[in-house]
CSV table of N, CA and C in Angstrom, one decimal:
chain,number,residue,atom,x,y,z
A,1,MET,N,-70.1,43.3,-134.2
A,1,MET,CA,-70.2,44.8,-134.1
A,1,MET,C,-69.3,45.3,-133.0
A,2,MET,N,-69.3,44.6,-131.9
A,2,MET,CA,-68.5,45.1,-130.7
A,2,MET,C,-67.0,45.0,-131.0
A,3,GLY,N,-66.6,43.9,-131.7
A,3,GLY,CA,-65.2,43.7,-132.0
A,3,GLY,C,-64.7,44.7,-133.0
A,4,MET,N,-65.6,45.1,-133.9
A,4,MET,CA,-65.2,46.1,-134.9
A,4,MET,C,-65.0,47.5,-134.2
A,5,MET,N,-65.9,47.8,-133.3
A,5,MET,CA,-65.7,49.0,-132.5
A,5,MET,C,-64.5,49.0,-131.7
A,6,PHE,N,-64.2,47.9,-131.0
A,6,PHE,CA,-63.0,47.8,-130.2
A,6,PHE,C,-61.8,47.9,-131.1
A,7,GLY,N,-61.8,47.3,-132.2
A,7,GLY,CA,-60.6,47.5,-133.2
A,7,GLY,C,-60.5,48.9,-133.6
A,8,ALA,N,-61.6,49.6,-133.9
A,8,ALA,CA,-61.5,51.0,-134.3
A,8,ALA,C,-61.0,51.9,-133.2
A,9,VAL,N,-61.3,51.6,-132.0
A,9,VAL,CA,-60.8,52.4,-130.8
A,9,VAL,C,-59.3,52.1,-130.6
A,10,LEU,N,-58.9,50.9,-130.8
A,10,LEU,CA,-57.5,50.6,-130.7
A,10,LEU,C,-56.7,51.3,-131.8
A,11,GLN,N,-57.2,51.4,-133.0
A,11,GLN,CA,-56.5,52.1,-134.0
A,11,GLN,C,-56.5,53.6,-133.9
A,12,ASN,N,-57.6,54.1,-133.3
A,12,ASN,CA,-57.7,55.6,-133.2
A,12,ASN,C,-58.3,55.9,-131.8
A,13,PRO,N,-57.5,55.9,-130.7
A,13,PRO,CA,-58.0,56.1,-129.4
A,13,PRO,C,-58.7,57.5,-129.2
A,14,ALA,N,-58.5,58.4,-130.1
A,14,ALA,CA,-59.1,59.7,-129.9
A,14,ALA,C,-60.7,59.6,-130.1
A,15,LEU,N,-61.2,58.5,-130.6
A,15,LEU,CA,-62.6,58.3,-130.8
A,15,LEU,C,-63.3,58.4,-129.4
A,16,CYS,N,-62.6,57.9,-128.4
A,16,CYS,CA,-63.2,57.9,-127.0
A,16,CYS,C,-62.5,58.8,-126.1
A,17,ASN,N,-61.7,59.7,-126.6
A,17,ASN,CA,-60.9,60.7,-125.8
A,17,ASN,C,-59.9,60.0,-124.9
A,18,ILE,N,-59.3,58.9,-125.4
A,18,ILE,CA,-58.3,58.2,-124.6
A,18,ILE,C,-56.9,58.8,-125.0
A,19,PRO,N,-56.2,59.3,-124.1
A,19,PRO,CA,-54.9,59.8,-124.4
A,19,PRO,C,-53.9,58.7,-124.7
A,20,MET,N,-53.2,58.7,-125.8
A,20,MET,CA,-52.2,57.8,-126.1
A,20,MET,C,-51.0,58.5,-126.6
A,21,GLU,N,-49.9,58.3,-125.9
A,21,GLU,CA,-48.6,59.0,-126.2
A,21,GLU,C,-47.8,58.4,-127.3
A,22,THR,N,-47.8,57.1,-127.3
A,22,THR,CA,-46.9,56.4,-128.2
A,22,THR,C,-47.6,55.5,-129.2
A,23,GLU,N,-47.0,55.4,-130.4
A,23,GLU,CA,-47.5,54.6,-131.4
A,23,GLU,C,-47.2,53.1,-131.1
A,24,ALA,N,-46.1,52.8,-130.3
A,24,ALA,CA,-45.8,51.5,-129.9
A,24,ALA,C,-46.9,50.9,-129.0
A,25,PHE,N,-47.5,51.7,-128.1
A,25,PHE,CA,-48.5,51.3,-127.2
A,25,PHE,C,-49.8,50.8,-128.0
A,26,ILE,N,-50.1,51.6,-129.0
A,26,ILE,CA,-51.3,51.2,-129.9
A,26,ILE,C,-51.0,49.9,-130.6
A,27,THR,N,-49.8,49.8,-131.1
A,27,THR,CA,-49.4,48.6,-131.9
A,27,THR,C,-49.4,47.4,-131.0
A,28,SER,N,-48.9,47.5,-129.7
A,28,SER,CA,-48.9,46.4,-128.8
A,28,SER,C,-50.3,46.0,-128.5
A,29,ASN,N,-51.2,46.9,-128.3
A,29,ASN,CA,-52.6,46.6,-128.0
A,29,ASN,C,-53.3,45.9,-129.1
A,30,LEU,N,-53.0,46.4,-130.3
A,30,LEU,CA,-53.6,45.8,-131.5
A,30,LEU,C,-53.1,44.3,-131.7
A,31,ILE,N,-51.8,44.1,-131.4
A,31,ILE,CA,-51.3,42.7,-131.5
A,31,ILE,C,-51.9,41.8,-130.5
A,32,ARG,N,-52.1,42.3,-129.2
A,32,ARG,CA,-52.8,41.6,-128.2
A,32,ARG,C,-54.2,41.2,-128.6
A,33,PHE,N,-54.9,42.2,-129.2
A,33,PHE,CA,-56.3,42.0,-129.6
A,33,PHE,C,-56.4,40.9,-130.7
A,34,VAL,N,-55.4,41.0,-131.6
A,34,VAL,CA,-55.4,40.0,-132.7
A,34,VAL,C,-55.1,38.6,-132.2
A,35,ILE,N,-54.2,38.5,-131.3
A,35,ILE,CA,-53.9,37.2,-130.7
A,35,ILE,C,-55.0,36.6,-129.9
A,36,PHE,N,-55.7,37.5,-129.1
A,36,PHE,CA,-56.9,37.1,-128.4
A,36,PHE,C,-58.0,36.6,-129.3
A,37,CYS,N,-58.2,37.3,-130.4
A,37,CYS,CA,-59.3,36.9,-131.3
A,37,CYS,C,-59.0,35.6,-132.0
A,38,ALA,N,-57.7,35.4,-132.4
A,38,ALA,CA,-57.3,34.2,-133.0
A,38,ALA,C,-57.4,33.0,-132.1
A,39,GLY,N,-57.1,33.2,-130.8
A,39,GLY,CA,-57.2,32.1,-129.8
A,39,GLY,C,-58.7,31.8,-129.6
A,40,LEU,N,-59.5,32.8,-129.5
A,40,LEU,CA,-60.9,32.6,-129.3
A,40,LEU,C,-61.6,31.9,-130.5
A,41,HIS,N,-61.2,32.3,-131.6
A,41,HIS,CA,-61.7,31.7,-132.9
A,41,HIS,C,-61.3,30.2,-132.9
A,42,THR,N,-60.0,29.9,-132.5
A,42,THR,CA,-59.5,28.5,-132.5
A,42,THR,C,-60.3,27.7,-131.5
A,43,LEU,N,-60.6,28.3,-130.3
A,43,LEU,CA,-61.3,27.6,-129.3
A,43,LEU,C,-62.7,27.3,-129.7
A,44,VAL,N,-63.4,28.2,-130.2
A,44,VAL,CA,-64.8,28.0,-130.7
A,44,VAL,C,-64.8,27.0,-131.8
A,45,HIS,N,-63.9,27.1,-132.8
A,45,HIS,CA,-63.8,26.2,-133.9
A,45,HIS,C,-63.6,24.7,-133.4
A,46,SER,N,-62.7,24.6,-132.4
A,46,SER,CA,-62.5,23.3,-131.8
A,46,SER,C,-63.7,22.7,-131.1
A,47,VAL,N,-64.4,23.5,-130.4
A,47,VAL,CA,-65.5,23.0,-129.6
A,47,VAL,C,-66.6,22.6,-130.6
A,48,VAL,N,-66.8,23.4,-131.7
A,48,VAL,CA,-67.9,23.1,-132.7
A,48,VAL,C,-67.5,21.8,-133.4
A,49,ARG,N,-66.3,21.6,-133.8
A,49,ARG,CA,-65.8,20.4,-134.4
A,49,ARG,C,-66.0,19.2,-133.5
A,50,TYR,N,-65.6,19.4,-132.2
A,50,TYR,CA,-65.8,18.3,-131.3
A,50,TYR,C,-67.2,17.9,-131.1
A,51,SER,N,-68.1,18.9,-131.0
A,51,SER,CA,-69.5,18.6,-130.8
A,51,SER,C,-70.2,18.0,-132.0
A,52,LEU,N,-69.7,18.2,-133.2
A,52,LEU,CA,-70.2,17.6,-134.4
A,52,LEU,C,-69.7,16.2,-134.6
A,53,LYS,N,-68.6,15.8,-134.0
A,53,LYS,CA,-68.1,14.5,-134.2
A,53,LYS,C,-68.9,13.5,-133.5
A,54,LYS,N,-69.5,13.8,-132.3
A,54,LYS,CA,-70.2,12.9,-131.5
A,54,LYS,C,-71.6,12.6,-132.1
């Protein structure tokens, strides 16, 4: 739920009255968020696979 809300705010900062001047800033934040989520997913997946091997 929290990730969905964070993504919604990144796509439309006016939801929280955050002033955004440029479209490029929103795009760069969205890319950073996607990379962070992919890295976190990979880390959790690796830890779960490692713990199930033993």
